[in-house]
Each structure stands twice: as C-alpha cells, then as structure tokens.
C-alpha cells in the first residue's frame, strides 16, 4: 500500500477547515506573531530552531506568547550546529550560532502589551540563551 500524496492530505485538511493560511499561523510555523490590535510593528526578533525540537527555543517562544508580545521569527536548522554554514545574520547576533537568541529591533511603543516604559530596552540589544531570554521578557 502506498502512502497518500501530500496534495491529497492537504486537500483533506482543507475540507476539514484547516486551510493553508491557518496552518501557516500555527505557532511553530509562523514567521511573525502580532498581538497588538493596532497592527504595530514587532519589536523583537527571535532566532529559534527550524522544526521546534529545541525545548529552550520553545520555552522562550511560550514566554513571548504569554506576555502577548509582537515578534518576528527567524529559524535555523539544528543540523547547522555541527556542519554547514550558519546564517550570517544569526552569527552577528549570536557568534556561537546558538538559539534561542532575541534581538531588540526597536523600542516598544509603551502599549499595554509591551514592557513598562520605565525600563525600555534599547534597539539593537541582544539576549542569548533561554534563561536570559526568559528573564528579559
């Protein structure tokens, strides 16, 4: 027996209401999460693993979701830890190439979904590692 083709699996998912746009909004597939009602630009960039295997990346993403912060996501394959060329932008943010890493893209706008204006983080700040990222968020 041959397994069904991906096109037939996707068609069956579409029939059940799980269409392509909805699948792309899923937490581990998303390239950006916007929680602000005003559609404001995300103020953080999260570097995480490509397939959601890294529990540390997942922990940081869950913290961002719980705080309802808007953020961009860039994914890197874990296989690049051992072999291959790492993404140059990741190496600029994390010279050892490890995830999770957060970069502050701009200062938060002070809305209720972002940090207190008493201690706004500076744009360009880099936070590496799950423990530091979690305490930063």
Rosetta silent file (secondary structure, phi, psi, omega in degrees, C-alpha in Angstrom):
SEQUENCE: XXXXXXXXXXXXXXXXXXXXXXXXXXXXXXXXXXXXXXXXXXXXXXXXXXXXXXXXXXXXXXXXXXXXXXXXXXXXXXXXXXXXXXXXXXXXXXXXXXXXXXXXXXXXXXXXXXXXXXXXXXXXXXXXXXXXXXXXX
SCORE:     score description
SCORE:     0.000 S_00000001
   1 L     0.000  130.434  179.733    0.000    0.000    0.000 S_00000001
   2 L   -92.607  142.974  178.796    1.406    3.391   -0.964 S_00000001
   3 L   -69.302  154.865 -179.898    1.010    6.356    1.364 S_00000001
   4 L   -67.710  152.516  178.083   -1.217    9.213    0.195 S_00000001
   5 L   -73.720  153.929  179.811    0.375   12.135   -1.636 S_00000001
   6 H   -58.549  -34.543 -179.390    0.832   15.424    0.220 S_00000001
   7 H   -62.729  -38.997  178.660   -1.625   17.091   -2.146 S_00000001
   8 H   -72.245  -33.134  176.571   -4.390   14.693   -1.100 S_00000001
   9 H   -66.825  -44.171  178.318   -3.520   15.164    2.589 S_00000001
  10 H   -64.538  -38.045  177.795   -3.641   18.959    2.179 S_00000001
  11 H   -63.762  -41.488  177.727   -6.943   18.705    0.299 S_00000001
  12 H   -64.376  -39.414  177.753   -8.411   16.610    3.137 S_00000001
  13 H   -64.975  -41.301  177.635   -7.163   19.179    5.677 S_00000001
  14 H   -60.271  -41.120  179.407   -8.734   21.991    3.628 S_00000001
  15 H   -62.301  -29.438  179.696  -12.054   20.106    3.629 S_00000001
  16 L   -88.727    4.310  178.415  -11.910   19.994    7.434 S_00000001
  17 L    89.583    6.626 -179.630  -11.324   23.768    7.649 S_00000001
  18 L  -102.510   68.133 -173.477   -7.606   23.505    8.305 S_00000001
  19 L   -77.083  170.823 -175.092   -6.583   25.519    5.231 S_00000001
  20 H   -54.965  -44.641 -179.411   -3.103   26.668    4.232 S_00000001
  21 H   -62.960  -39.993  179.015   -3.365   30.143    5.795 S_00000001
  22 H   -66.448  -40.502  178.785   -4.487   28.630    9.095 S_00000001
  23 H   -63.115  -37.565 -179.557   -1.648   26.090    9.025 S_00000001
  24 H   -72.303  -16.498  177.433    0.882   28.898    8.451 S_00000001
  25 L   -85.576   -9.979 -179.675   -0.420   30.763   11.514 S_00000001
  26 L   -58.554  148.993 -171.756    0.403   27.850   13.801 S_00000001
  27 L   -53.000  -47.515 -175.994    2.934   28.715   16.477 S_00000001
  28 L   -81.169   -9.806  179.089    5.832   26.620   15.162 S_00000001
  29 L  -101.866  -17.732 -172.591    5.218   27.572   11.513 S_00000001
  30 L   -65.554  149.557  173.350    4.706   31.309   11.935 S_00000001
  31 L  -105.056   -8.956  175.923    7.284   33.829   10.753 S_00000001
  32 E  -159.543  147.805  175.444    5.764   36.622   12.848 S_00000001
  33 E  -127.545  121.468  179.915    3.284   36.913   15.710 S_00000001
  34 L  -115.608  117.706 -179.241    1.381   40.161   16.139 S_00000001
  35 L  -106.838  -12.143 -178.414   -0.613   40.552   19.314 S_00000001
  36 L   -80.389  138.801 -179.653   -1.223   44.283   19.259 S_00000001
  37 L   -70.394  -25.921 -177.204   -4.606   45.400   17.965 S_00000001
  38 L   -80.347   -0.751  179.986   -3.118   48.475   16.280 S_00000001
  39 L    71.131   21.812 -179.446   -1.016   46.305   13.961 S_00000001
  40 L   -58.783  155.637 -178.715    2.192   47.826   15.337 S_00000001
  41 L   -68.892  141.432  175.147    5.498   46.505   14.126 S_00000001
  42 L   -60.269  141.838 -177.271    7.056   43.655   16.116 S_00000001
  43 L  -106.314   -1.520  178.636    9.825   44.965   18.351 S_00000001
  44 E  -127.182  150.270  171.577   11.681   41.675   18.899 S_00000001
  45 E  -119.044  123.890  178.047   13.363   39.130   16.634 S_00000001
  46 E  -105.730  120.441  169.717   13.503   35.554   17.920 S_00000001
  47 E   -90.131  124.603  179.613   16.061   33.169   16.463 S_00000001
  48 E  -140.297  174.364  179.644   14.853   29.608   17.023 S_00000001
  49 E   -75.679  154.461 -171.646   15.306   26.122   15.608 S_00000001
  50 L   -66.862  -40.092 -171.302   13.579   25.282   12.357 S_00000001
  51 L  -107.461    4.299  177.489   11.438   22.304   13.383 S_00000001
  52 L    80.294   23.572 -179.498   10.591   23.055   17.019 S_00000001
  53 L   -85.811  -23.221 -175.412   12.852   20.387   18.532 S_00000001
  54 L   -81.013  112.968 -178.123   14.778   22.733   20.825 S_00000001
  55 H   -65.757  -26.185  179.852   12.965   22.930   24.176 S_00000001
  56 H   -70.891  -41.365  176.389   14.834   26.131   25.075 S_00000001
  57 H   -64.171  -41.622  179.960   13.583   27.935   21.960 S_00000001
  58 H   -62.416  -41.564  179.186   10.087   26.678   22.636 S_00000001
  59 H   -59.716  -46.075 -179.055   10.250   27.961   26.231 S_00000001
  60 H   -64.900  -41.516  179.504   11.234   31.462   25.083 S_00000001
  61 H   -64.934  -36.453  177.145    8.504   31.498   22.435 S_00000001
  62 H   -65.749  -36.996  175.675    5.944   30.453   25.049 S_00000001
  63 H   -62.413  -44.137  178.749    7.075   33.357   27.271 S_00000001
  64 H   -61.945  -41.502  179.067    6.589   35.765   24.359 S_00000001
  65 H   -65.241  -43.738 -178.600    3.138   34.334   23.687 S_00000001
  66 H   -63.061  -37.073  178.744    2.122   34.522   27.338 S_00000001
  67 H   -82.529   -6.346  179.716    3.196   38.185   27.533 S_00000001
  68 L    58.501   42.684  176.459    1.438   38.806   24.186 S_00000001
  69 L   -85.746  144.622  174.969    4.494   40.476   22.684 S_00000001
  70 L   -88.621  132.749 -175.343    4.671   41.027   18.929 S_00000001
  71 E  -153.450  156.629  172.647    7.789   39.497   17.424 S_00000001
  72 E   -97.227  156.210 -179.786    9.414   38.207   14.246 S_00000001
  73 E  -127.266  131.279  169.517   10.807   34.699   13.991 S_00000001
  74 E  -121.886  133.931 -174.855   13.834   33.507   12.040 S_00000001
  75 E  -112.746  143.016  176.131   14.524   29.788   12.005 S_00000001
  76 E  -129.156  142.600  178.005   17.770   27.900   11.581 S_00000001
  77 L   -70.394  137.160  178.067   18.232   24.140   11.172 S_00000001
  78 H   -64.594  -24.398 -179.622   19.799   22.432   14.171 S_00000001
  79 H   -62.689  -21.614  179.968   21.957   20.379   11.814 S_00000001
  80 H   -74.160   -9.632  175.066   23.995   23.537   11.176 S_00000001
  81 H   -64.371  -33.599 -175.701   25.314   23.348   14.737 S_00000001
  82 L   -98.183  -43.614 -176.096   27.577   20.516   13.606 S_00000001
  83 L  -136.199  160.590  173.056   28.104   21.034    9.890 S_00000001
  84 L    91.021  169.804  179.904   27.432   23.626    7.253 S_00000001
  85 L   -84.670  134.087  177.397   27.410   27.363    7.013 S_00000001
  86 L   -88.407  154.534 -179.671   25.443   29.253    9.600 S_00000001
  87 L   -60.807  125.131 -176.220   23.261   32.211    8.706 S_00000001
  88 H   -60.729  -33.381  178.562   25.483   35.346    8.770 S_00000001
  89 H   -68.172  -37.384  175.684   22.780   37.421   10.463 S_00000001
  90 H   -63.866  -42.417 -179.681   22.487   34.807   13.225 S_00000001
  91 H   -64.972  -28.757  175.193   26.254   34.855   13.678 S_00000001
  92 H   -68.788  -38.466 -179.715   26.099   38.634   14.079 S_00000001
  93 H   -81.803  -35.994 -178.139   23.515   38.241   16.847 S_00000001
  94 L  -137.136   94.667 -174.171   24.966   35.076   18.374 S_00000001
  95 L   -56.000  -28.051  177.431   28.636   34.496   17.455 S_00000001
  96 L   -83.780   -6.774  176.903   28.458   30.864   18.603 S_00000001
  97 L    75.683   17.717 -177.359   25.374   30.350   16.400 S_00000001
  98 L   -92.652  151.326  175.326   23.213   29.014   19.216 S_00000001
  99 L  -117.364  156.138    2.477   19.484   29.517   19.694 S_00000001
 100 L   -80.999  149.711  174.635   17.375   30.896   21.258 S_00000001
 101 E  -138.608  136.512  176.014   18.566   34.440   20.731 S_00000001
 102 E  -112.341  140.694  171.053   16.497   37.627   20.917 S_00000001
 103 E  -124.656  132.786  176.065   17.341   40.935   19.250 S_00000001
 104 E   -80.062  116.783 -178.095   15.513   44.156   20.111 S_00000001
 105 L   -82.233  -38.573  178.491   14.522   45.655   16.755 S_00000001
 106 L  -156.878  167.443  178.970   13.085   48.893   18.101 S_00000001
 107 L   -72.096  141.722  179.003   11.894   50.280   21.395 S_00000001
 108 L   -63.539  154.684 -174.279    8.426   49.067   22.406 S_00000001
 109 L   -82.186   -0.081  178.692    5.661   51.606   21.919 S_00000001
 110 L    83.321    7.721  177.768    4.541   51.608   25.564 S_00000001
 111 L   -70.035  171.475 -176.132    1.189   49.971   24.860 S_00000001
 112 L   -63.620  -20.838 -179.172   -0.335   47.672   27.444 S_00000001
 113 L   -86.096   -5.801 -178.662    1.087   44.630   25.655 S_00000001
 114 L  -114.382  178.969 -174.177    4.682   45.742   25.919 S_00000001
 115 L   -63.646  167.447  179.134    7.115   46.374   28.739 S_00000001
 116 L   -67.051  137.177 -179.577    6.880   49.182   31.187 S_00000001
 117 H   -66.711  -10.620  179.177    8.160   52.481   29.783 S_00000001
 118 H   -66.454  -27.896 -179.244   10.250   52.889   32.944 S_00000001
 119 H  -135.736   61.399 -178.313   12.835   50.460   31.583 S_00000001
 120 L   -70.093  134.659  177.436   12.603   50.378   27.781 S_00000001
 121 L   -72.846  149.719  179.914   15.235   48.156   26.144 S_00000001
 122 L   -83.887  141.389  177.270   17.488   49.792   23.600 S_00000001
 123 L   -59.068  139.658 -179.746   17.217   48.854   19.957 S_00000001
 124 L    94.127  -10.494  179.361   19.991   46.501   18.909 S_00000001
 125 L   -64.657  140.214  179.831   20.286   44.792   22.300 S_00000001
 126 E  -115.721  135.264  176.272   20.985   41.051   22.024 S_00000001
 127 E  -125.975  124.868 -176.302   19.876   38.479   24.608 S_00000001
 128 E  -116.338  145.025  175.246   21.216   34.913   24.302 S_00000001
 129 L    88.618  146.554 -174.429   20.160   31.698   25.964 S_00000001
 130 H   -62.105  -43.182 -177.661   16.825   30.522   27.324 S_00000001
 131 H   -65.884  -44.999  179.491   17.334   31.713   30.910 S_00000001
 132 H   -66.790  -40.428  178.918   18.462   35.216   29.911 S_00000001
 133 H   -63.437  -44.680 -178.334   15.713   35.494   27.279 S_00000001
 134 H   -63.459  -40.622 -179.989   13.026   34.383   29.739 S_00000001
 135 H   -73.166  -28.852  178.002   14.153   36.886   32.384 S_00000001
 136 H   -68.694  -41.746 -176.361   14.379   39.655   29.748 S_00000001
 137 L   -67.736    0.000    0.000   10.831   39.071   28.538 S_00000001
